[in-house]
XYZ file of C-alpha atoms in Angstrom:
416
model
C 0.000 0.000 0.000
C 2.833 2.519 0.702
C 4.586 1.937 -2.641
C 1.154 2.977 -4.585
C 0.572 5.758 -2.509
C 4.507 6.665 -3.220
C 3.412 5.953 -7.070
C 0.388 7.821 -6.576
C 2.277 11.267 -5.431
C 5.022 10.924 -8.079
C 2.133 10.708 -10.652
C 0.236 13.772 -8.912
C 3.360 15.735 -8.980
C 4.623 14.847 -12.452
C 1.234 15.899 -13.882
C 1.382 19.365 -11.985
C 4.851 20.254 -13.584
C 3.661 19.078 -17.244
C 0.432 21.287 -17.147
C 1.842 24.401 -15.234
C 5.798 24.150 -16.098
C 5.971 23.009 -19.511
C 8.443 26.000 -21.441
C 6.421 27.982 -24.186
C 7.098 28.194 -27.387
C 8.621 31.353 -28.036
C 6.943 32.602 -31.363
C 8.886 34.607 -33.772
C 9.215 35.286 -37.545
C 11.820 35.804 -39.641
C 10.586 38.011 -41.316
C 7.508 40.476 -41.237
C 5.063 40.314 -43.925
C 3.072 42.840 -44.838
C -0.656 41.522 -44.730
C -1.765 42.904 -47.999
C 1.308 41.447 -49.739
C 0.829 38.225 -52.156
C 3.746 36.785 -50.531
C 1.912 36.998 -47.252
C -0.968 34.693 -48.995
C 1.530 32.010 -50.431
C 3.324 31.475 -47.051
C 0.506 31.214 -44.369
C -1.193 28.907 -47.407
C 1.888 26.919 -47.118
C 2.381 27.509 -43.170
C -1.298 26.441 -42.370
C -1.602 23.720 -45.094
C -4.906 25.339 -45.852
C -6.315 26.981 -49.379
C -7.957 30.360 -49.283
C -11.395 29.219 -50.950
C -12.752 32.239 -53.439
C -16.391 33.212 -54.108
C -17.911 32.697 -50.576
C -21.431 34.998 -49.298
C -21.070 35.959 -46.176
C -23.786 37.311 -43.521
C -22.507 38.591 -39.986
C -24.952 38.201 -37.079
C -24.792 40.403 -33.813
C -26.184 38.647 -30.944
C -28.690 35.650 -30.241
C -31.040 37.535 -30.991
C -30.550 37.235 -34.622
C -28.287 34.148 -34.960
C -30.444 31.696 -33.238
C -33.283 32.406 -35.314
C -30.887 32.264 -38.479
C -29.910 28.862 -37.422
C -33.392 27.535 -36.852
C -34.823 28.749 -40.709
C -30.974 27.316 -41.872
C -32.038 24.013 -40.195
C -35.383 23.795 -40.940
C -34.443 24.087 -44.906
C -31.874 21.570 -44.884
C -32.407 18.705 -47.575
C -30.110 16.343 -46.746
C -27.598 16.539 -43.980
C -26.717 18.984 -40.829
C -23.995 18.405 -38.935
C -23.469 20.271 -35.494
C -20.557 20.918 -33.492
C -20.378 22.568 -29.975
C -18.325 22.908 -26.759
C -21.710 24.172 -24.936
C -25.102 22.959 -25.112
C -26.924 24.078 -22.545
C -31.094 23.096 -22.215
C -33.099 25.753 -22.033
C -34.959 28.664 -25.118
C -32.039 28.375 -27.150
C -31.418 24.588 -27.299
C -35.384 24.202 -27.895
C -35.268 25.573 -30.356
C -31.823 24.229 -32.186
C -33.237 20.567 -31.256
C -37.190 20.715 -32.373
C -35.488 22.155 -35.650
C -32.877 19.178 -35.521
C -35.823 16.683 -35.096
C -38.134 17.929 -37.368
C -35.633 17.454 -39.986
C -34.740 14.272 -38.862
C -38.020 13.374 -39.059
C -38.094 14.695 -42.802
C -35.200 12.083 -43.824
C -32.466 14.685 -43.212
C -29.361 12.802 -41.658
C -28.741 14.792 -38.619
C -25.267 14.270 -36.700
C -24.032 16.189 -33.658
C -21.007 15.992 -31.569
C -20.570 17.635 -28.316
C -18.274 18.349 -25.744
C -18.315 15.773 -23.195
C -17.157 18.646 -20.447
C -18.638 21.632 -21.914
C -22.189 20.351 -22.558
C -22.534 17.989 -19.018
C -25.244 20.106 -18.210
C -27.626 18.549 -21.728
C -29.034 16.161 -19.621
C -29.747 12.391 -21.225
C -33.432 12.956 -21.837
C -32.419 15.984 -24.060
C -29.687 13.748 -25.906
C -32.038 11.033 -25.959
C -34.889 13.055 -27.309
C -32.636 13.682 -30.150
C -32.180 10.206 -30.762
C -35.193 8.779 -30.665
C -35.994 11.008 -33.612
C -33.432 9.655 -35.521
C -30.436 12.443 -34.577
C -26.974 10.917 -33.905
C -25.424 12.235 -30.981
C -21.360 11.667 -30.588
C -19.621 13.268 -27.064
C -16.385 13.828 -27.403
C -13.695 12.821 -25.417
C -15.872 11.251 -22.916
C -14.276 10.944 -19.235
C -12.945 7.210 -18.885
C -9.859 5.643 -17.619
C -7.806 5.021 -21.253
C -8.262 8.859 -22.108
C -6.692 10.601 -18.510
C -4.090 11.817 -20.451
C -6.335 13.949 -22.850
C -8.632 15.107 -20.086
C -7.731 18.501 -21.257
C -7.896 18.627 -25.269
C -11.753 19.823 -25.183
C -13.547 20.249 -28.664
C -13.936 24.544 -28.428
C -15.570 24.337 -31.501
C -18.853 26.016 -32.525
C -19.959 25.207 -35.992
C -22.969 24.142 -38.466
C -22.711 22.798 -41.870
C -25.746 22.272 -43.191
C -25.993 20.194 -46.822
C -22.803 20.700 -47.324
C -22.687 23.878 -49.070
C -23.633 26.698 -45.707
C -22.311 27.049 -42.646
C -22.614 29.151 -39.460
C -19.756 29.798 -36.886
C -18.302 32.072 -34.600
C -18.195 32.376 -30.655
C -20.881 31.332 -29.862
C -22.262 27.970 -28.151
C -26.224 27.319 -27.745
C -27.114 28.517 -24.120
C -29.651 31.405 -23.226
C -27.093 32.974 -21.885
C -27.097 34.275 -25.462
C -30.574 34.599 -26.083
C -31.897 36.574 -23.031
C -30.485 37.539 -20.090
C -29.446 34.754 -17.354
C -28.324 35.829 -14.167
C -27.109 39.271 -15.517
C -27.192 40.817 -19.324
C -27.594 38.783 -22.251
C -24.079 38.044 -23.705
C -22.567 39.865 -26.482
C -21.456 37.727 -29.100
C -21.187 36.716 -33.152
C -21.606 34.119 -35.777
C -21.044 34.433 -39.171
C -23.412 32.593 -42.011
C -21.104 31.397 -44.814
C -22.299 30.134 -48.395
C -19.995 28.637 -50.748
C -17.005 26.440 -51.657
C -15.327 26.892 -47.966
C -18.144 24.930 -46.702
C -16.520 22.089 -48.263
C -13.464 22.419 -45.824
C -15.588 23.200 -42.823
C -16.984 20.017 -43.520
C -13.890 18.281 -42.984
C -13.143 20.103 -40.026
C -16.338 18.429 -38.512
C -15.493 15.193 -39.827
C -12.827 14.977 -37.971
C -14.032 15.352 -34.710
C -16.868 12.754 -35.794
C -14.356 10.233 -36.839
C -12.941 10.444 -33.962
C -16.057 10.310 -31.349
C -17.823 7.552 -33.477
C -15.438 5.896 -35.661
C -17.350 6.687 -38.913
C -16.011 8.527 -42.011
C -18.607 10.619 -44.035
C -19.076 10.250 -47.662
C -21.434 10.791 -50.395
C -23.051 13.812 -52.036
C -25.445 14.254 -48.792
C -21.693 15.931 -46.832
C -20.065 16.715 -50.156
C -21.713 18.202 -52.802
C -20.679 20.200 -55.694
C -20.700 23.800 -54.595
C -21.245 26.408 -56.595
C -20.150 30.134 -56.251
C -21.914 32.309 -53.954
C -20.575 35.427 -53.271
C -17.249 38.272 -53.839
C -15.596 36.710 -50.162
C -12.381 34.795 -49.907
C -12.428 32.960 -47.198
C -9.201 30.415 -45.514
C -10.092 27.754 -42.647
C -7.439 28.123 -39.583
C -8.254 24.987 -37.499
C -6.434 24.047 -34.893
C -5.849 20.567 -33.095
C -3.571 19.937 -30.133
C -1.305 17.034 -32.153
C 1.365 19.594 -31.885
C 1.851 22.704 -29.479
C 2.784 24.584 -32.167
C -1.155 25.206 -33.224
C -2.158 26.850 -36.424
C -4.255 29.299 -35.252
C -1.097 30.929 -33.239
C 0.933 30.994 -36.120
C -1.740 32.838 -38.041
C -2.270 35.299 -35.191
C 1.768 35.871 -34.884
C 2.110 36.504 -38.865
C -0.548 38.974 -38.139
C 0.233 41.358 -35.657
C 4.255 40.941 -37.011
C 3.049 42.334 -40.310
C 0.763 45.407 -39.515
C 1.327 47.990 -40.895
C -1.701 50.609 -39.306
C -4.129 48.896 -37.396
C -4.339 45.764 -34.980
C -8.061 45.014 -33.433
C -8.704 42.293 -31.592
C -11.943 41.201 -29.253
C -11.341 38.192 -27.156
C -13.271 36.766 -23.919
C -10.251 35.629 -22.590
C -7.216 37.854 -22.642
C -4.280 35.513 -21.699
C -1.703 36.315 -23.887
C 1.489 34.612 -23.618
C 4.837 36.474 -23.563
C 5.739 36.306 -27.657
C 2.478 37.276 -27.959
C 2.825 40.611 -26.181
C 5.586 41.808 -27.167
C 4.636 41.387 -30.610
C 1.891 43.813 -29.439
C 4.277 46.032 -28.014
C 6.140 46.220 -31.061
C 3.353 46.988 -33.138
C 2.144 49.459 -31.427
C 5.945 51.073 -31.100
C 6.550 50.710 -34.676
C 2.776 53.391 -35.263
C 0.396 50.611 -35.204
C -2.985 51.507 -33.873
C -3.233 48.694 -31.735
C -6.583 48.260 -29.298
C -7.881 45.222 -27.241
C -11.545 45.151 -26.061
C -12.063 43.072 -23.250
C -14.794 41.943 -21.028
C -15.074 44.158 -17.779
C -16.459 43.398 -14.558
C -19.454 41.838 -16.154
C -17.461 38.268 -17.101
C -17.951 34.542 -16.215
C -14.526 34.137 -15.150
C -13.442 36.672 -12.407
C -10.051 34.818 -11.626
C -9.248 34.893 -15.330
C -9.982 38.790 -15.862
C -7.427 39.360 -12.701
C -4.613 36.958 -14.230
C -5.449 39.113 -17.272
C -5.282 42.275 -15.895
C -1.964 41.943 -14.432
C -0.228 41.601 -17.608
C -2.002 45.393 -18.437
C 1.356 47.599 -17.731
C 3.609 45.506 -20.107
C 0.614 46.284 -22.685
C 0.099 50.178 -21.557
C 3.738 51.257 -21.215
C 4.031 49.510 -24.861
C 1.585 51.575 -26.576
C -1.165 49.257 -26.315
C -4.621 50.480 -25.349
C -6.729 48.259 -23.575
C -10.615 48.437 -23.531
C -12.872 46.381 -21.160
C -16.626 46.287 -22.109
C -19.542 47.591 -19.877
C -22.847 46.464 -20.468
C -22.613 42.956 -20.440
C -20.177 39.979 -20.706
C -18.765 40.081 -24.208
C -17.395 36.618 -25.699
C -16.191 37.604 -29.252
C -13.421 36.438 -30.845
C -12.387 38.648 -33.567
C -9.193 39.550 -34.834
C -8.558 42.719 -37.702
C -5.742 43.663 -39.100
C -5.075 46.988 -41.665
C -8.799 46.738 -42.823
C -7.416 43.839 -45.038
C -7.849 40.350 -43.048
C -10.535 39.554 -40.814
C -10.343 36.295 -38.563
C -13.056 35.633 -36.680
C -14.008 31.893 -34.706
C -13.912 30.135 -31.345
C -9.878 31.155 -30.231
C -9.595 33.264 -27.525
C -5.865 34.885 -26.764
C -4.968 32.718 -24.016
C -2.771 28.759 -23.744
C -5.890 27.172 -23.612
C -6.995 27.802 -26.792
C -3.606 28.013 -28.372
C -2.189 24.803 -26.743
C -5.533 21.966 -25.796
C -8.106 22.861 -27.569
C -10.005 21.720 -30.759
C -10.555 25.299 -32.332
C -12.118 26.548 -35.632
C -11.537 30.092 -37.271
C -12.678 31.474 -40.801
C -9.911 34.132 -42.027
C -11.082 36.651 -44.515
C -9.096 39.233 -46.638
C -11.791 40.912 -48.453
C -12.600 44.637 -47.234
C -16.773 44.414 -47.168
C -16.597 41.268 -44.578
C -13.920 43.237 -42.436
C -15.460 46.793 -42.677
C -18.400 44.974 -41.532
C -16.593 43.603 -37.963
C -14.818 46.780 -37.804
C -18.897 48.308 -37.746
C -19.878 45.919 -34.647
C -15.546 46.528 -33.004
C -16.619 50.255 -32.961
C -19.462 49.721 -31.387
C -18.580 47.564 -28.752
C -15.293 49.787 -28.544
C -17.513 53.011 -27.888
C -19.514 51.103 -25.011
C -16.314 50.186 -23.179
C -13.917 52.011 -20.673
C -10.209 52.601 -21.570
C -7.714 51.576 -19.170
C -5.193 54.022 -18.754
C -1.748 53.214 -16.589
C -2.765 55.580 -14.005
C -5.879 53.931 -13.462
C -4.255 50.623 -13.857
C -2.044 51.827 -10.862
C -4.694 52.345 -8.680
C -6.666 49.015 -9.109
C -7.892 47.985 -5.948
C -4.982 46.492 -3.373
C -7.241 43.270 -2.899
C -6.693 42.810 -6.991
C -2.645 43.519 -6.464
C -2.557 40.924 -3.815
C -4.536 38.681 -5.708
C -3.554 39.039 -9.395
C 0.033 37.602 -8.821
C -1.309 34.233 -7.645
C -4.016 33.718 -10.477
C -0.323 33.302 -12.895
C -1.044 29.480 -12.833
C -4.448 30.328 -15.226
C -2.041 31.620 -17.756
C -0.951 28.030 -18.623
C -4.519 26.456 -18.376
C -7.258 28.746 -18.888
């Protein structure tokens, strides 16, 4: 008994150095790009091992307000497939109405697939997953907890996406909880999806087959997942997905060639502001080199008050730099937008923090076509002019309980 509780500790404590002491990568380039620049479009091509797909419509929803009812009518036309993805499914308004669309289709001969979360949607009890089964939905959980997958306990799919016959798809921040719909113990959360027609469905597609391969075992084929797709719309559009074979995750390198290459403006939205040191200081030397470079954040209204202090201690690197930090008033905002010299656009489920970066599945749509950015930049401004800037001087005053505090909530950098 004393040499497996020796084993035991050993075990504990070799775990605890892996997840909080393993060194970062240290991110660098080369050489800066500039992100108009052809070049720029052959090497993260190459980098990412992804095709920028031409001729895609795109439609930008603000809010559940107008998203969930988007999905709904998107699901309820659907002639032959719809396949779901999503770290959160809450029950409640929002996943009524997501499921009696689901069913109803199902019912209609419509093959119906959804994986989920095993972690982030616990809470969609078994009638609710059960319900969608006995009407002919498949239901997959990912990364279930059992005894022979310990040692992926924390690669979670982050994912949030929709592809529905093949050929449309919606995705962005946001999960299906009313949290997003109407307001749930505080203000109804500020967030957006993007509807996407066109030949980047195709590749979206694959980005959910993956995941379903892997929960169920089964590879999807046929014209009902992959039809010919026709052109749609002026948007190119690349898919940065990112999987945690490797800690070197796509999605980072994309956000590194980014901010390296500005030339006037950096804008980024992100619910959780984590970023690790590379990643400042290529911030820093944006901003230092003219870049316009501004952050919105959430502000006291979040979900994760331990995560907004670990954030908020890394503000004076950022505010001595040049950076200028925003943090958003009127409700918790969980966007995940990235913009860079009006030109690219990259918008998903990756926040700026290791979790996302380093153990989670993630999905992103880049864009470099000026209507789809000039329309984020609309809903950045806006969330931009409801938000308080954080100046050093105010940063130096911060409450003393959030200086004694802040120092200890370090060991969120490495797994939040």
């Amino acid at each position: 008994m004393d040499w497996w509780l020796i084993v035991a500790l050993v075990f504990i404590a070799w775990f605890t150095l892996v997840i909080l002491f393993t060194p970062r990568i240290d991110y660098q380039v080369t050489a800066p790009l500039r992100p108009d620049s052809d070049e720029f479009i052959r090497v993260l091509q190459s980098t990412c091992q992804a095709a920028i797909h031409r001729h895609n419509r795109v439609e930008v929803f603000t809010n559940g307000g107008q998203f969930y009812p988007a999905m709904r009518d998107a699901i309820l036309a659907a002639e032959a497939s719809v396949n779901l993805e999503a770290y959160i499914f809450q029950p409640g308004e929002a996943a009524d109405m997501i499921v009696d669309a689901l069913i109803a289709r199902a019912q209609a001969g419509v093959e119906v697939r959804v994986v989920l979360d095993a972690i982030g949607s616990s809470y969609l009890n078994n009638s609710a997953a059960r319900r969608l089964a006995d009407h002919g939905c498949r239901v997959a959980f990912y990364q279930p907890i059992t005894w022979y997958r310990l040692h992926r306990l924390n690669n979670r799919t982050h994912r949030e996406l929709m592809v529905i016959d093949g050929r449309l798809v919606f995705t962005g921040g946001a999960g299906v909880a009313d949290w997003w719909l109407k307001p749930v113990h505080g203000p109804t959360w500020r967030d957006t999806m993007l509807r996407i027609e066109g030949p980047v469905a195709a590749a979206m597609q694959g980005t959910f087959a993956e995941n379903w391969l892997e929960a169920c075992g089964e590879i999807l084929t046929g014209p009902r997942h992959w039809p010919t797709i026709e052109r749609a719309g002026p948007a190119g559009a690349m898919v940065v997905k990112s999987s945690p074979a490797d800690r070197a995750t796509t999605s980072r390198v994309v956000f590194q060639m980014l901010i390296e290459g500005a030339v006037t403006s950096i804008d980024i939205s992100t619910a959780y502001f984590l970023p690790d040191r590379s990643f400042r200081r290529a911030l820093v030397r944006a901003a230092q080199r003219g870049v316009q470079v501004r952050v919105v954040v959430p502000g006291p209204i979040t979900d994760q008050r331990w995560v907004r202090l670990a954030s908020r201690r890394m503000y004076r690197e950022l505010l001595e730099g040049g950076v200028r930090m925003f943090e958003y008033r009127p409700s918790m905002t969980h966007v995940k937008a990235v913009m860079v010299d009006g030109v690219w656009a990259m918008i998903g489920t990756t926040n700026i923090d290791n979790r996302s970066f380093e153990h989670n599945d993630e999905i992103n749509v880049a864009f470099r076509e000026h209507g789809v950015t000039a329309r984020l930049r609309h809903d950045f401004e806006a969330d931009l002019a409801a938000s308080d800037e954080v100046t050093i001087d105010e940063w130096t005053a911060r409450p003393l309980l959030e200086k004694i505090v802040g120092p200890v909530c370090w060991i969120l950098e490495r797994q939040q």
